[in-house]
Amino acid sequence: MTSVKDIEQSIKKLAVESGDRIHSRILEKLLRKLDKSKRQVTGKQANIWRIIMNSKITKLATVAVVILAVVVGVTLIDRSATPSYAIEQTIEAMRSISSVRAYSRDLEVLFKINPETGKEECYRVEEGNVLTVATPEKTYHYDKDKNVVRISDEYVIGVEVRFSRFIEDMADWAQEHNRKMDHRFEFDQELQKEVIKIHIHPAQGNSGEQDPMNTINVDPMTKLPISFGPIHLEYNVPIPQGSFDFEIPDGAEVVYE
Amino acid sequence: MIEDRLLLYRFKRGDADALRRIYEKYEVYLLTVATALLNDMGAAEDVLHDSFVAFAESAHKIRLEGNLRSFLATCVANRCRDLMRKRSRNSESLNKAAMFTCDEKGPEPAAVCNERLERIARAIALLPYEQREVVVLHLKAGLMFKQIAGLQNVSVNTVQSRYRYGIDKLRSIVNGEVRQ
């Protein structure tokens, strides 16, 4: 007799093989569509900017830390592994962040953070030959190759991740989706130091490859996350004067959106 | 999750590599969901194709409330339902063979597992579509009952009932208690 549990487990394990033919057919068409779509909206950059929205900010901001301190501690964290650390310490440590520098090989972002809400207030992004500077009043998008500055009369939210609260958001998400989180102390070869690795396990029934972005490296001293995947993080960095000022370069074409 | 948000952020800014990574990350998952819903691999491929093309075309309109995985699964589920309705009106059947595979190691365990999955897949195809949708979206796509309720435009209680009825019926079919 097959039990309900067996049936549920079997359905979770269902998988089909996607052949090269379907893979290539869809992917090629997708990339063509994206290319076409990019050409169509080149002159409408402001629309693109507007949709870079932050979707999780408001609902978590005020109540999360209280709820998580109780719920996360009980249900999500495997405390037996490392009793000297609890994720609440990281959540608490992140509460006082006033600036974040996030960087990888080809990206550098400097955020000024409102410690009350965890929201970004200003940011500066250098990504290849494109510089974006956003202030509460204006957002400047400078393409150095084309020497074109696009100016939007509004603050355009930079990323969907709340860098200063992403552990809270992650814990909330894990709880919402019944995903187990745990942590362990480990020597990280790339960082060349011992770190706490906070890890989100794949969903039940998904035995797929572990996503490296689902492991967050936390500094045991400060309790702050220092990297995940290729992204490295620094907090409360001094913001150089003028970081969020933008001066239109001589000879640049200016487009008001 | 964080990777998805970064990928989406880059995708919205026209990064083709981000779109490629999103597609490659969720291709098998979405194809499996569509195949389980439609019991037709060819139709599932078409749904996957249409869903991703629409996704690529509407990058600038996407407002992600939850996570990207659920968002894409919902897009696929909506298209599957539309297709089922259309086929139903045209009296077309979608019951072509769907091939599910096991990741068990070794020929014998794999054969046993494949046979079990085939039986389950055939049983899923016999469920009324509303129940099938709830069972597949909850168990395979990982959507919560609340999300499925929104998708089906019914209450959470109705979705939970559909799930219970669906699972009971599956158990009965698989155990030979219901004539197929």
XYZ file of C-alpha atoms in Angstrom:
437
model
C 0.000 0.000 0.000
C 1.306 3.406 -0.924
C 0.806 5.933 1.850
C -0.139 9.575 1.486
C 3.360 10.487 2.629
C 4.914 8.325 -0.098
C 2.725 9.991 -2.696
C 3.650 13.440 -1.464
C 7.334 12.566 -1.503
C 7.046 11.097 -5.006
C 5.383 14.224 -6.368
C 8.117 16.350 -4.850
C 10.652 14.168 -6.645
C 9.008 14.430 -10.059
C 11.407 15.829 -12.619
C 11.605 15.902 -16.375
C 14.680 16.129 -18.487
C 14.971 19.202 -20.608
C 16.740 18.311 -23.818
C 19.268 20.531 -25.559
C 16.785 21.223 -28.317
C 14.155 22.858 -26.111
C 16.832 24.524 -24.010
C 18.482 26.176 -27.004
C 15.230 27.035 -28.752
C 13.782 28.898 -25.793
C 17.001 30.509 -24.651
C 17.900 31.869 -28.071
C 14.452 33.331 -28.502
C 14.562 34.856 -25.040
C 17.852 36.575 -25.671
C 16.584 37.936 -28.992
C 13.469 39.270 -27.253
C 15.536 40.907 -24.560
C 17.813 42.499 -27.119
C 14.818 43.837 -29.037
C 13.202 45.066 -25.861
C 16.426 46.845 -24.859
C 16.572 48.655 -28.196
C 12.952 49.749 -27.847
C 13.385 51.218 -24.392
C 16.762 52.854 -24.812
C 15.114 56.240 -24.928
C 12.898 55.459 -21.968
C 15.449 54.846 -19.290
C 13.336 56.471 -16.622
C 10.747 53.741 -17.020
C 13.385 51.142 -16.406
C 14.565 53.009 -13.381
C 11.123 53.266 -11.920
C 10.590 49.552 -11.919
C 13.686 48.811 -9.909
C 11.536 48.625 -6.870
C 12.111 47.365 -3.390
C 9.332 44.965 -2.619
C 9.908 43.774 0.924
C 10.810 46.888 2.800
C 7.794 48.137 4.649
C 6.154 45.010 5.921
C 9.168 43.775 7.826
C 10.715 46.915 9.095
C 9.174 47.363 12.509
C 8.033 44.025 13.795
C 10.580 41.685 12.340
C 13.221 41.786 14.981
C 10.823 40.952 17.790
C 9.175 38.127 15.899
C 12.386 36.686 14.597
C 14.097 36.758 17.936
C 11.460 34.322 19.141
C 10.422 32.353 16.090
C 13.717 32.027 14.301
C 15.442 30.936 17.454
C 13.002 28.120 17.985
C 12.259 26.800 14.550
C 14.929 27.726 12.102
C 18.279 27.647 13.732
C 20.083 24.491 14.654
C 21.483 25.719 17.934
C 23.196 22.471 18.738
C 25.893 23.205 16.169
C 27.295 26.426 17.598
C 25.872 27.533 20.915
C 28.169 30.565 20.991
C 26.308 32.201 18.145
C 22.679 32.939 17.343
C 21.344 34.685 14.285
C 19.677 37.278 16.490
C 23.154 38.661 17.147
C 23.582 39.365 13.453
C 20.121 40.868 13.146
C 20.878 43.101 16.104
C 24.329 44.040 14.788
C 22.838 45.066 11.469
C 20.343 47.387 13.132
C 22.883 50.135 13.578
C 24.193 50.219 10.036
C 24.434 53.627 8.472
C 26.295 52.763 5.290
C 27.046 49.680 3.222
C 29.669 49.093 0.607
C 28.909 46.078 -1.573
C 31.369 45.030 -4.202
C 32.283 42.220 -6.520
C 34.610 41.906 -9.502
C 32.607 44.249 -11.728
C 30.310 46.083 -9.354
C 30.717 48.581 -6.563
C 27.816 50.053 -4.655
C 27.886 52.545 -1.822
C 24.655 52.954 0.079
C 23.736 55.460 2.710
C 21.270 53.683 4.964
C 18.540 54.966 7.236
C 19.195 52.953 10.423
C 15.563 53.326 11.469
C 14.117 51.596 8.435
C 17.054 49.798 6.893
C 16.178 51.528 3.642
C 18.727 53.085 1.391
C 18.648 56.878 1.279
C 21.290 57.548 -1.339
C 23.511 55.324 -3.386
C 26.315 55.367 -5.868
C 26.854 52.440 -8.203
C 29.832 51.937 -10.464
C 29.185 49.086 -12.821
C 31.557 48.849 -15.749
C 31.399 52.142 -17.573
C 28.100 53.169 -16.063
C 27.780 55.339 -12.987
C 24.487 55.824 -11.181
C 24.073 58.318 -8.380
C 20.742 58.577 -6.596
C 19.706 61.177 -4.053
C 16.248 61.850 -2.599
C 15.750 64.540 -5.239
C 17.347 63.189 -8.397
C 18.880 60.135 -9.975
C 21.735 60.465 -12.446
C 22.665 57.695 -14.810
C 25.894 58.326 -16.668
C 27.009 56.128 -19.541
C 30.670 56.980 -19.903
C 31.059 55.200 -23.245
C 28.272 57.161 -24.878
C 28.941 60.249 -22.770
C 25.228 60.527 -22.021
C 23.705 61.577 -18.693
C 20.109 60.682 -18.030
C 18.486 62.588 -15.202
C 15.361 61.513 -13.407
C 13.547 63.926 -11.059
C 12.969 61.276 -8.440
C 14.794 58.828 -6.278
C 15.035 55.520 -8.063
C 15.470 52.580 -5.699
C 18.708 50.834 -6.493
C 18.339 47.193 -5.507
C 15.677 44.779 -4.454
C 17.823 43.549 -1.593
C 17.878 45.495 1.615
C 21.565 45.148 2.193
C 21.379 46.285 5.791
C 18.515 43.936 6.677
C 18.926 41.049 4.353
C 19.474 38.504 7.104
C 16.096 39.456 8.526
C 14.489 39.205 5.128
C 16.200 35.923 4.491
C 15.061 34.464 7.808
C 11.553 35.695 7.133
C 11.591 34.100 3.718
C 12.989 30.841 5.085
C 10.298 30.727 7.710
C 7.583 31.535 5.202
C 8.732 28.690 2.987
C 9.564 26.187 5.723
C 13.202 26.181 4.758
C 15.666 25.143 7.402
C 18.549 27.427 8.270
C 21.599 26.528 10.260
C 25.094 27.803 10.808
C 28.567 26.544 11.515
C 32.035 27.914 12.117
C 34.383 27.198 9.260
C 37.660 28.389 7.825
C 36.904 30.108 4.529
C 39.658 29.576 1.986
C 38.777 32.599 -0.107
C 38.514 34.984 2.815
C 41.413 33.259 4.621
C 39.729 33.492 7.995
C 37.294 31.659 10.187
C 33.727 32.700 9.534
C 30.240 31.704 10.565
C 28.444 30.281 7.584
C 24.702 30.818 7.707
C 23.161 28.379 5.368
C 19.688 27.966 3.889
C 18.927 24.394 2.938
C 17.183 23.596 -0.346
C 13.460 23.018 -0.186
C 12.372 19.541 0.835
C 12.374 17.204 -2.112
C 14.768 19.418 -4.003
C 18.053 17.641 -3.948
C 19.487 19.947 -6.562
C 22.845 21.600 -6.432
C 23.340 23.899 -3.479
C 23.096 27.523 -4.464
C 26.290 29.270 -3.304
C 24.331 32.483 -2.823
C 22.343 30.774 -0.079
C 25.370 30.666 2.189
C 26.198 33.867 3.987
C 29.583 34.370 5.605
C 29.402 36.205 8.905
C 32.317 37.754 10.745
C 32.542 36.058 14.175
C 33.804 39.253 15.751
C 31.331 41.815 14.509
C 28.535 39.298 13.759
C 27.960 41.154 10.489
C 27.648 39.375 7.125
C 30.792 39.907 5.097
C 30.053 38.062 1.875
C 27.691 35.847 -0.048
C 28.481 34.382 -3.428
C 30.698 36.875 -5.237
C 29.379 39.879 -3.278
C 31.504 41.293 -0.457
C 30.087 43.650 2.133
C 31.481 46.338 4.402
C 29.488 48.364 6.879
C 29.600 51.835 8.346
C 32.294 52.791 5.904
C 33.161 56.480 5.872
C 31.335 58.043 2.958
C 33.787 60.246 1.065
C 32.550 63.778 0.721
C 30.795 64.323 -2.568
C 30.007 60.637 -3.126
C 26.403 61.456 -3.853
C 27.083 64.648 -5.772
C 27.029 64.458 -9.504
C 28.528 66.981 -11.836
C 27.615 66.739 -15.470
C 30.828 66.120 -17.407
C 31.807 68.641 -20.044
C 30.418 67.808 -23.454
C 28.039 65.133 -22.159
C 24.632 64.853 -23.755
C 21.951 65.379 -21.110
C 18.602 63.684 -21.336
C 15.858 64.574 -18.857
C 13.504 61.676 -18.204
C 16.614 34.126 -2.778
C 19.183 36.865 -2.629
C 20.684 35.667 -5.863
C 17.242 35.829 -7.463
C 16.737 39.404 -6.402
C 20.111 40.393 -7.739
C 19.457 38.496 -10.949
C 16.106 40.172 -11.347
C 17.637 43.540 -10.680
C 20.222 42.970 -13.377
C 17.706 41.456 -15.748
C 15.492 44.531 -15.436
C 18.473 46.588 -16.466
C 18.772 44.538 -19.636
C 21.462 42.092 -18.574
C 21.108 39.121 -20.934
C 23.331 36.946 -18.782
C 20.976 37.451 -15.833
C 18.046 36.303 -17.971
C 20.026 33.289 -19.096
C 20.845 32.395 -15.513
C 17.221 32.784 -14.409
C 16.113 30.560 -17.264
C 18.735 27.903 -16.630
C 18.058 27.928 -12.920
C 14.318 27.345 -13.246
C 13.965 25.559 -16.572
C 13.677 22.003 -15.230
C 11.574 23.046 -12.252
C 9.042 24.913 -14.396
C 9.011 22.285 -17.115
C 8.269 19.653 -14.482
C 5.431 21.717 -13.015
C 3.919 22.308 -16.464
C 4.308 18.659 -17.450
C 2.662 17.494 -14.232
C -0.218 19.897 -14.797
C -0.727 19.088 -18.464
C 0.522 15.504 -18.656
C 1.936 16.423 -22.033
C 5.614 17.163 -22.475
C 5.175 18.963 -25.800
C 2.468 21.259 -24.467
C 4.561 21.848 -21.331
C 7.501 22.956 -23.474
C 5.236 25.389 -25.295
C 3.952 26.767 -21.996
C 7.499 27.162 -20.705
C 8.469 28.898 -23.905
C 5.493 31.284 -23.838
C 5.913 32.026 -20.133
C 9.563 32.952 -20.474
C 9.033 34.980 -23.624
C 6.318 36.958 -21.830
C 8.658 37.314 -18.859
C 11.440 38.662 -21.081
C 9.083 41.050 -22.854
C 7.596 42.420 -19.672
C 10.759 42.910 -17.638
C 9.929 46.554 -17.066
C 6.472 45.728 -15.674
C 7.441 43.060 -13.183
C 6.620 43.867 -9.567
C 7.855 41.025 -7.467
C 5.894 40.651 -4.226
C 7.255 37.279 -3.178
C 10.071 35.282 -4.628
C 10.989 34.796 -8.259
C 10.509 31.041 -8.195
C 6.876 31.333 -7.075
C 6.307 34.165 -9.503
C 7.465 32.065 -12.444
C 5.536 29.025 -11.232
C 2.406 31.159 -11.052
C 2.954 32.402 -14.615
C 3.317 28.820 -15.820
C 0.253 27.667 -13.855
C -1.867 30.451 -15.360
C -0.842 29.486 -18.874
C -1.454 25.811 -18.189
C -4.953 26.595 -16.954
C -5.682 28.728 -20.005
C -4.480 25.939 -22.241
C -6.596 23.351 -20.448
C -9.674 25.561 -20.815
C -8.983 26.134 -24.479
C -8.383 22.459 -25.146
C -11.491 21.590 -23.181
C -13.574 23.899 -25.358
C -12.080 22.354 -28.458
C -12.524 18.849 -27.008
C -8.832 18.186 -27.388
C -7.064 15.897 -25.003
C -3.734 16.633 -23.422
C -3.205 13.126 -22.149
C -0.052 12.317 -24.024
C 2.703 10.485 -22.274
C 4.686 12.548 -19.826
C 8.141 11.273 -19.049
C 9.381 11.848 -15.549
C 12.801 10.747 -14.486
C 14.367 9.695 -11.229
C 17.717 10.720 -9.907
C 18.240 7.388 -8.132
C 21.662 5.870 -8.647
C 21.928 2.383 -10.160
C 19.730 0.767 -12.791
C 17.503 -1.185 -10.421
C 16.546 1.572 -7.965
C 16.132 3.935 -10.931
C 13.806 1.500 -12.687
C 11.703 1.035 -9.540
C 11.598 4.776 -8.966
C 10.697 5.504 -12.591
C 7.881 3.014 -12.442
C 6.554 4.590 -9.249
C 6.737 8.085 -10.733
C 5.008 6.919 -13.888
C 2.182 5.495 -11.794
C 1.920 8.714 -9.816
C 1.992 10.828 -12.985
C -0.779 8.761 -14.549
C -2.801 9.132 -11.360
C -2.257 12.908 -11.272
C -3.591 13.116 -14.816
C -6.838 11.529 -13.628
C -7.520 14.186 -11.011
C -9.991 16.991 -11.742
C -7.908 19.937 -12.870
C -8.571 22.096 -9.788
C -7.325 19.337 -7.501
C -4.401 18.523 -9.760
C -3.380 22.143 -9.801
C -3.445 22.402 -6.012
C -1.516 19.171 -5.484
C 1.151 19.963 -8.085
C 1.567 23.597 -7.177
C 1.780 22.845 -3.474
C 4.024 19.819 -3.563
C 6.127 20.315 -6.660
C 6.073 24.054 -7.189
C 6.300 24.770 -3.460
C 3.501 27.349 -3.432
C 1.621 27.907 -0.213
C -2.117 27.276 0.001
C -2.634 30.998 0.359
C -0.827 31.676 -2.903
C -2.784 28.965 -4.692
C -6.027 30.392 -3.300
C -5.154 33.713 -4.909
C -4.364 31.990 -8.162
C -7.606 29.997 -8.215
C -9.611 32.887 -6.799
C -11.077 30.752 -4.032
C -10.668 30.629 -0.250
C -7.747 28.942 1.475
C -10.214 26.433 2.972
C -11.355 25.454 -0.511
C -7.759 24.971 -1.598
C -7.033 22.824 1.454
C -10.125 20.714 0.722
C -9.063 20.296 -2.886
C -5.650 19.209 -1.683
C -7.075 16.621 0.710
C -9.492 15.261 -1.887
C -6.739 15.220 -4.493
C -4.244 13.370 -2.307
C -6.884 10.874 -1.145
C -7.881 10.192 -4.697
C -4.270 9.782 -5.770
C -3.707 7.297 -2.974
C -6.799 5.367 -4.008
C -5.798 5.303 -7.666
C -2.232 4.279 -6.968
C -3.386 1.529 -4.626
C -5.892 0.305 -7.177
C -8.946 1.228 -5.130
C -10.331 3.397 -7.917
C -10.794 2.057 -11.413
C -8.835 4.132 -13.915
